[in-house]
mmCIF file of C-alpha atoms in Angstrom:
data_model
loop_
_atom_site.group_PDB
_atom_site.id
_atom_site.type_symbol
_atom_site.label_atom_id
_atom_site.label_comp_id
_atom_site.label_asym_id
_atom_site.label_seq_id
_atom_site.Cartn_x
_atom_site.Cartn_y
_atom_site.Cartn_z
ATOM 1 C CA MET A 1 -0.008 -0.125 0.040
ATOM 2 C CA SER A 2 1.564 2.928 -1.022
ATOM 3 C CA VAL A 3 0.685 6.662 0.349
ATOM 4 C CA THR A 4 -3.243 7.752 0.385
ATOM 5 C CA THR A 5 -4.546 10.906 -1.024
ATOM 6 C CA THR A 6 -7.286 11.718 0.990
ATOM 7 C CA ARG A 7 -9.919 13.748 -0.826
ATOM 8 C CA PRO A 8 -12.570 15.520 0.802
ATOM 9 C CA SER A 9 -14.829 13.510 0.056
ATOM 10 C CA SER A 10 -12.619 10.421 2.451
ATOM 11 C CA ASP A 11 -13.956 10.065 6.089
ATOM 12 C CA VAL A 12 -9.999 11.179 7.225
ATOM 13 C CA ALA A 13 -9.866 14.001 5.098
ATOM 14 C CA LEU A 14 -13.331 15.029 6.760
ATOM 15 C CA ILE A 15 -12.099 15.312 9.979
ATOM 16 C CA ASP A 16 -9.111 17.197 9.479
ATOM 17 C CA LEU A 17 -10.669 19.387 6.996
ATOM 18 C CA LEU A 18 -13.316 20.264 9.944
ATOM 19 C CA ASP A 19 -10.443 20.432 12.530
ATOM 20 C CA ARG A 20 -8.586 22.939 10.092
ATOM 21 C CA VAL A 21 -12.020 24.857 9.368
ATOM 22 C CA ILE A 22 -12.938 25.199 13.299
ATOM 23 C CA GLY A 23 -9.403 25.086 15.006
ATOM 24 C CA GLY A 24 -7.368 27.102 12.228
ATOM 25 C CA GLY A 25 -7.189 30.416 10.618
ATOM 26 C CA VAL A 26 -7.235 34.052 11.421
ATOM 27 C CA VAL A 27 -8.402 34.521 15.166
ATOM 28 C CA VAL A 28 -10.718 38.142 14.963
ATOM 29 C CA SER A 29 -11.589 39.974 18.019
ATOM 30 C CA GLY A 30 -10.444 37.346 20.493
ATOM 31 C CA ASP A 31 -12.543 34.983 19.238
ATOM 32 C CA ILE A 32 -15.758 36.422 19.602
ATOM 33 C CA VAL A 33 -18.350 34.691 17.834
ATOM 34 C CA LEU A 34 -21.958 34.180 17.744
ATOM 35 C CA GLY A 35 -23.316 36.865 19.946
ATOM 36 C CA VAL A 36 -21.826 37.741 23.303
ATOM 37 C CA ALA A 37 -23.888 35.414 25.651
ATOM 38 C CA ASP A 38 -23.653 32.171 24.216
ATOM 39 C CA VAL A 39 -20.050 32.083 22.771
ATOM 40 C CA ASP A 40 -18.814 29.079 24.670
ATOM 41 C CA LEU A 41 -21.849 27.136 24.308
ATOM 42 C CA VAL A 42 -22.287 26.939 20.791
ATOM 43 C CA TYR A 43 -18.780 26.834 19.589
ATOM 44 C CA LEU A 44 -18.521 23.537 22.225
ATOM 45 C CA GLY A 45 -21.220 22.433 20.626
ATOM 46 C CA LEU A 46 -19.427 22.678 17.512
ATOM 47 C CA ARG A 47 -16.689 21.072 18.702
ATOM 48 C CA LEU A 48 -18.190 17.971 20.534
ATOM 49 C CA ILE A 49 -19.196 17.437 16.794
ATOM 50 C CA LEU A 50 -16.732 18.054 14.649
ATOM 51 C CA ALA A 51 -13.268 18.175 16.958
ATOM 52 C CA PRO A 52 -11.218 15.174 17.469
ATOM 53 C CA ALA A 53 -11.319 14.241 21.010
ATOM 54 C CA HIS A 54 -7.648 15.547 22.216
ATOM 55 C CA GLU A 55 -9.283 18.388 21.265
ATOM 56 C CA VAL A 56 -12.359 18.019 22.467
ATOM 57 C CA GLU A 57 -10.800 17.329 25.716
ATOM 58 C CA GLY A 58 -9.269 20.799 25.974
ATOM 59 C CA THR A 59 -12.178 23.308 25.023
ATOM 60 C CA VAL A 60 -14.685 21.299 28.119
ATOM 61 C CA ASN A 61 -11.863 21.945 30.406
ATOM 62 C CA LEU A 62 -11.524 25.524 28.787
ATOM 63 C CA THR A 63 -15.230 26.201 29.234
ATOM 64 C CA ARG A 64 -15.372 24.352 33.124
ATOM 65 C CA GLY A 65 -13.223 26.949 33.924
ATOM 66 C CA ARG A 66 -14.955 29.752 32.783
ATOM 67 C CA THR A 67 -18.171 28.719 34.180
ATOM 68 C CA PRO A 68 -19.087 30.915 37.519
ATOM 69 C CA MET B 1 -24.105 41.044 11.469
ATOM 70 C CA MET B 2 -21.331 40.348 9.354
ATOM 71 C CA LEU B 3 -20.006 36.743 8.971
ATOM 72 C CA LEU B 4 -16.419 36.454 8.086
ATOM 73 C CA TYR B 5 -14.789 33.953 5.378
ATOM 74 C CA ALA B 6 -11.218 35.422 3.802
ATOM 75 C CA VAL B 7 -8.853 37.686 4.183
ATOM 76 C CA ARG B 8 -7.888 38.825 0.594
ATOM 77 C CA PRO B 9 -5.105 41.140 -1.308
ATOM 78 C CA ALA B 10 -7.253 44.846 -1.323
ATOM 79 C CA GLU B 11 -6.801 44.805 -4.915
ATOM 80 C CA ALA B 12 -8.377 41.195 -5.443
ATOM 81 C CA GLU B 13 -11.244 41.407 -7.196
ATOM 82 C CA THR B 14 -13.973 39.145 -5.516
ATOM 83 C CA PRO B 15 -15.723 36.316 -7.330
ATOM 84 C CA GLU B 16 -20.053 36.471 -7.185
ATOM 85 C CA LEU B 17 -20.847 33.776 -4.201
ATOM 86 C CA VAL B 18 -23.972 33.048 -3.027
ATOM 87 C CA GLY B 19 -23.233 32.718 1.444
ATOM 88 C CA LEU B 20 -24.455 30.483 4.518
ATOM 89 C CA CYS B 21 -26.960 32.965 4.741
ATOM 90 C CA GLY B 22 -28.187 33.230 0.904
ATOM 91 C CA ARG B 23 -26.437 36.790 0.320
ATOM 92 C CA GLU B 24 -24.224 37.335 -1.980
ATOM 93 C CA ILE B 25 -20.617 37.465 -0.090
ATOM 94 C CA GLU B 26 -19.129 41.218 -0.382
ATOM 95 C CA THR B 27 -16.012 42.953 -0.078
ATOM 96 C CA VAL B 28 -15.564 45.661 2.750
ATOM 97 C CA ARG B 29 -11.830 46.588 1.586
ATOM 98 C CA GLY B 30 -9.210 48.430 3.555
ATOM 99 C CA SER B 31 -5.687 49.921 2.726
ATOM 100 C CA GLU B 32 -3.763 47.540 2.086
ATOM 101 C CA ALA B 33 -6.180 43.948 2.783
ATOM 102 C CA ALA B 34 -9.653 43.167 2.551
ATOM 103 C CA LEU B 35 -12.219 40.857 4.653
ATOM 104 C CA ILE B 36 -14.663 38.840 2.479
ATOM 105 C CA ALA B 37 -17.863 38.826 4.569
ATOM 106 C CA GLU B 38 -21.870 38.502 4.606
ATOM 107 C CA GLU B 39 -24.848 40.148 5.947
ATOM 108 C CA CYS B 40 -26.884 37.775 8.119
ATOM 109 C CA PRO B 41 -29.972 38.546 10.047
ATOM 110 C CA ARG B 42 -28.751 35.686 12.657
ATOM 111 C CA ALA B 43 -25.455 33.726 13.045
ATOM 112 C CA PRO B 44 -25.507 30.564 10.887
ATOM 113 C CA GLU B 45 -26.565 27.161 13.071
ATOM 114 C CA PRO B 46 -23.161 25.791 13.724
ATOM 115 C CA ASN B 47 -22.960 22.323 11.541
ATOM 116 C CA ARG B 48 -21.103 19.918 9.807
ATOM 117 C CA SER B 49 -22.830 20.854 5.970
ATOM 118 C CA MET B 50 -22.557 24.780 7.147
ATOM 119 C CA ALA B 51 -18.558 24.210 8.346
ATOM 120 C CA LEU B 52 -18.057 22.324 5.030
ATOM 121 C CA ARG B 53 -20.702 24.822 2.525
ATOM 122 C CA TYR B 54 -17.778 27.576 4.297
ATOM 123 C CA TYR B 55 -15.080 25.277 3.428
ATOM 124 C CA GLU B 56 -16.197 25.314 -0.193
ATOM 125 C CA ILE B 57 -16.476 29.271 -0.778
ATOM 126 C CA VAL B 58 -12.684 29.876 1.074
ATOM 127 C CA ASP B 59 -11.550 27.546 -0.972
ATOM 128 C CA HIS B 60 -13.233 28.981 -4.152
ATOM 129 C CA LEU B 61 -11.971 32.910 -2.856
ATOM 130 C CA SER B 62 -8.305 30.700 -3.037
ATOM 131 C CA ARG B 63 -8.180 29.626 -6.139
ATOM 132 C CA SER B 64 -7.577 33.140 -7.624
ATOM 133 C CA ALA B 65 -5.898 35.623 -5.257
ATOM 134 C CA ALA B 66 -4.044 34.507 -2.011
ATOM 135 C CA VAL B 67 -6.211 34.123 1.236
ATOM 136 C CA LEU B 68 -6.134 34.083 5.087
ATOM 137 C CA PRO B 69 -8.783 31.818 6.154
ATOM 138 C CA VAL B 70 -11.139 33.388 8.795
ATOM 139 C CA ARG B 71 -12.036 30.734 11.631
ATOM 140 C CA PHE B 72 -15.423 29.262 11.383
ATOM 141 C CA PRO B 73 -17.751 30.741 12.712
ATOM 142 C CA THR B 74 -16.704 34.208 12.899
ATOM 143 C CA VAL B 75 -19.254 37.664 13.395
ATOM 144 C CA LEU B 76 -18.925 40.994 14.012
ATOM 145 C CA SER B 77 -21.605 43.333 14.251
ATOM 146 C CA ASP B 78 -21.438 45.247 11.433
ATOM 147 C CA ARG B 79 -19.853 46.641 8.543
ATOM 148 C CA ALA B 80 -17.968 49.563 10.760
ATOM 149 C CA GLU B 81 -16.448 46.921 13.001
ATOM 150 C CA VAL B 82 -15.165 45.093 10.101
ATOM 151 C CA GLY B 83 -14.031 48.214 9.255
ATOM 152 C CA GLN B 84 -12.240 48.633 11.974
ATOM 153 C CA GLU B 85 -10.454 45.114 12.177
ATOM 154 C CA LEU B 86 -8.885 45.649 8.707
ATOM 155 C CA ALA B 87 -7.544 48.717 10.108
ATOM 156 C CA ARG B 88 -6.210 47.707 12.984
ATOM 157 C CA ARG B 89 -4.685 44.593 11.633
ATOM 158 C CA GLY B 90 -4.870 45.069 7.516
ATOM 159 C CA SER B 91 -0.899 46.026 6.789
ATOM 160 C CA GLN B 92 -0.162 42.771 9.428
ATOM 161 C CA TRP B 93 -2.786 40.761 7.125
ATOM 162 C CA ARG B 94 -1.201 42.097 3.914
ATOM 163 C CA ARG B 95 2.058 40.933 4.679
ATOM 164 C CA ARG B 96 1.370 37.276 5.619
ATOM 165 C CA LEU B 97 -0.793 37.538 1.871
ATOM 166 C CA ASP B 98 2.091 38.335 0.579
ATOM 167 C CA GLU B 99 3.991 35.663 1.900
ATOM 168 C CA LEU B 100 1.401 32.767 1.481
ATOM 169 C CA HIS B 101 0.917 33.480 -2.476
ATOM 170 C CA GLY B 102 0.320 30.743 -4.430
ATOM 171 C CA LEU B 103 1.045 28.230 -1.238
ATOM 172 C CA ALA B 104 -1.406 25.259 -0.257
ATOM 173 C CA GLU B 105 -1.412 23.689 3.032
ATOM 174 C CA MET B 106 -1.788 19.891 2.987
ATOM 175 C CA VAL B 107 -2.117 17.777 6.208
ATOM 176 C CA VAL B 108 -0.173 14.710 6.511
ATOM 177 C CA ARG B 109 -0.856 11.315 8.642
ATOM 178 C CA ALA B 110 1.283 8.594 9.753
ATOM 179 C CA THR B 111 0.857 5.631 11.573
ATOM 180 C CA TRP B 112 3.067 2.805 12.553
ATOM 181 C CA PRO B 113 2.798 -0.457 14.251
ATOM 182 C CA ASP B 114 4.111 -0.364 17.830
ATOM 183 C CA GLN B 115 1.321 1.968 19.188
ATOM 184 C CA PRO B 116 -2.029 0.861 20.981
ATOM 185 C CA THR B 117 -4.698 1.515 18.592
ATOM 186 C CA SER B 118 -7.475 2.716 20.762
ATOM 187 C CA ALA B 119 -7.423 4.117 24.488
ATOM 188 C CA ARG B 120 -9.054 1.158 25.530
ATOM 189 C CA ASP B 121 -5.792 -0.625 25.063
ATOM 190 C CA ALA B 122 -4.123 1.855 27.164
ATOM 191 C CA GLU B 123 -6.975 1.331 30.490
ATOM 192 C CA GLN B 124 -5.871 -1.929 30.382
ATOM 193 C CA SER B 125 -2.578 -1.453 32.032
ATOM 194 C CA VAL B 126 -2.235 0.391 35.302
ATOM 195 C CA GLY B 127 0.948 2.059 37.659
ATOM 196 C CA SER B 128 3.914 2.772 36.847
ATOM 197 C CA ALA B 129 3.683 0.479 33.337
ATOM 198 C CA TYR B 130 1.463 2.719 31.863
ATOM 199 C CA LEU B 131 3.316 5.071 32.691
ATOM 200 C CA ARG B 132 6.409 4.019 31.369
ATOM 201 C CA HIS B 133 4.331 2.863 28.241
ATOM 202 C CA ARG B 134 2.911 6.301 27.778
ATOM 203 C CA ALA B 135 6.253 7.641 27.736
ATOM 204 C CA ALA B 136 7.576 5.626 25.338
ATOM 205 C CA GLN B 137 4.150 6.346 23.302
ATOM 206 C CA VAL B 138 5.598 9.458 23.108
ATOM 207 C CA HIS B 139 9.034 9.205 22.955
ATOM 208 C CA ALA B 140 8.116 7.356 19.317
ATOM 209 C CA ALA B 141 5.699 9.747 18.388
ATOM 210 C CA GLU B 142 8.191 12.649 19.024
ATOM 211 C CA GLU B 143 11.088 10.546 16.972
ATOM 212 C CA VAL B 144 8.629 10.122 14.259
ATOM 213 C CA ALA B 145 7.927 13.774 14.389
ATOM 214 C CA GLY B 146 10.933 14.930 14.177
ATOM 215 C CA GLU B 147 11.692 12.230 10.885
ATOM 216 C CA LEU B 148 8.982 13.243 8.722
ATOM 217 C CA GLU B 149 9.391 17.554 9.286
ATOM 218 C CA GLN B 150 12.684 16.831 8.151
ATOM 219 C CA ARG B 151 11.566 14.834 5.143
ATOM 220 C CA ALA B 152 8.631 17.293 4.374
ATOM 221 C CA ARG B 153 10.493 20.138 4.791
ATOM 222 C CA ARG B 154 12.657 19.024 1.297
ATOM 223 C CA VAL B 155 9.671 19.999 -0.104
ATOM 224 C CA CYS B 156 7.448 22.276 2.146
ATOM 225 C CA ARG B 157 8.310 26.120 2.809
ATOM 226 C CA ASP B 158 7.109 25.591 6.313
ATOM 227 C CA VAL B 159 5.958 22.570 8.553
ATOM 228 C CA ARG B 160 3.438 22.487 11.668
ATOM 229 C CA GLN B 161 2.797 19.678 13.933
ATOM 230 C CA LEU B 162 -1.613 19.635 14.627
ATOM 231 C CA PRO B 163 -2.430 17.902 17.873
ATOM 232 C CA ALA B 164 -3.195 13.918 16.458
ATOM 233 C CA ALA B 165 -5.428 11.634 18.229
ATOM 234 C CA GLU B 166 -3.184 8.267 17.562
ATOM 235 C CA GLY B 167 0.362 8.441 15.165
ATOM 236 C CA VAL B 168 1.826 11.940 13.720
ATOM 237 C CA ARG B 169 -0.229 14.887 12.183
ATOM 238 C CA LEU B 170 1.863 17.723 10.309
ATOM 239 C CA ALA B 171 0.889 20.344 8.421
ATOM 240 C CA CYS B 172 3.042 21.437 5.103
ATOM 241 C CA LEU B 173 2.550 24.659 3.668
ATOM 242 C CA ALA B 174 3.835 23.892 -0.050
ATOM 243 C CA PRO B 175 2.933 24.993 -3.577
ATOM 244 C CA ARG B 176 0.021 23.022 -5.466
ATOM 245 C CA THR B 177 2.967 21.497 -7.479
ATOM 246 C CA ALA B 178 4.590 19.878 -4.858
ATOM 247 C CA GLU B 179 1.876 16.956 -4.222
ATOM 248 C CA PRO B 180 3.863 14.366 -6.003
ATOM 249 C CA GLU B 181 7.159 15.646 -4.648
ATOM 250 C CA LEU B 182 5.688 15.265 -1.059
ATOM 251 C CA GLN B 183 3.635 12.025 -1.388
ATOM 252 C CA GLN B 184 7.745 10.372 -3.230
ATOM 253 C CA ARG B 185 8.799 11.695 -0.164
ATOM 254 C CA LEU B 186 6.170 10.374 2.375
ATOM 255 C CA GLU B 187 6.222 7.386 0.366
ATOM 256 C CA GLU B 188 10.243 6.852 1.182
ATOM 257 C CA TRP B 189 9.593 6.514 4.913
ATOM 258 C CA ARG B 190 6.524 4.502 4.930
ATOM 259 C CA GLN B 191 8.799 1.666 2.953
ATOM 260 C CA GLU B 192 11.474 2.180 5.264
ATOM 261 C CA GLY B 193 9.332 0.382 8.160
ATOM 262 C CA ALA B 194 6.642 -2.500 8.427
ATOM 263 C CA GLY B 195 3.547 -1.643 8.939
ATOM 264 C CA ARG B 196 3.818 2.191 8.195
ATOM 265 C CA ALA B 197 1.018 4.097 7.034
ATOM 266 C CA VAL B 198 1.086 7.545 5.553
ATOM 267 C CA SER B 199 -2.118 9.706 4.112
ATOM 268 C CA LEU B 200 -2.180 12.656 2.698
ATOM 269 C CA GLY B 201 -4.718 15.545 3.004
ATOM 270 C CA GLY B 202 -5.222 19.048 0.669
ATOM 271 C CA PRO B 203 -4.398 20.701 -0.819
ATOM 272 C CA TRP B 204 -5.961 22.973 0.880
ATOM 273 C CA PRO B 205 -6.412 26.882 2.081
ATOM 274 C CA PRO B 206 -3.440 27.849 4.288
ATOM 275 C CA PHE B 207 -5.952 27.261 7.643
ATOM 276 C CA SER B 208 -2.880 26.173 10.253
ATOM 277 C CA PHE B 209 -0.226 29.093 8.372
ATOM 278 C CA VAL B 210 -2.018 31.981 8.623
ATOM 279 C CA ASP B 211 -0.270 33.471 11.505
ATOM 280 C CA GLN B 212 3.144 32.713 12.519
ATOM 281 C CA ARG B 213 2.650 33.308 16.820
ATOM 282 C CA GLU B 214 -1.003 31.569 16.807
ATOM 283 C CA ALA B 215 -0.368 28.757 14.803
ATOM 284 C CA ALA B 216 2.938 28.324 16.413
ATOM 285 C CA ALA B 217 1.074 28.873 19.589
ATOM 286 C CA ARG B 218 -1.440 25.941 18.707
#
């Protein structure tokens, strides 16, 4: 088996692609997304759906730390 | 509110594209850079299909000019706030756009046989034996990452190590035309050890290379 070139239709490529879409890119204004009050909840929800496990764990800890 | 897609050079023409909110995307220009955005009545639903559609738009934009993708989903309150961001960071973005011109990101995934295939394997060990096993795994991953990075750097202008649940994941910044050569370098590594596997994703817009400082911290 040689090096596999993964295309957007494959599961592995989709995971890598979605990981980069929500984990990479320019951060504008300290990542202020989706309004003010529900930022962390909405963003956490997205990452729970899309992100690999090692990143979800970090996000959950971060969110708990922010909870009053 | 304004949903942001990407930063592009101020002089680049924007193709006609319909955004996630069903409206035509627009260009807010600064003196050096422009932000591609869409006016939305509310923030888009942050789900998988929206993220993929966002990617398609950014990818389309990247085919006619350099882009710095904006992390999905980012919204600003109005055009005035978009203009303020351009005034504040336009020069910095423009420098990076010039550095990234003609380059794309490819993601390398590599695995090898002497590592557990699931978290359940790790849970079956206890105490110091488990810790020793984990230390050996981490050491092996660092060695492989270093070796792969060294080979990738013969082709890639920049290489970043990405978090990986299993094995090693590297982001490579290179011209799209360099994909066959990168494949060749990776294939050489794969053939040097039994059970090794490598996959290559992309080429994509340079999500992992938009900013030297931010990307290095990830």
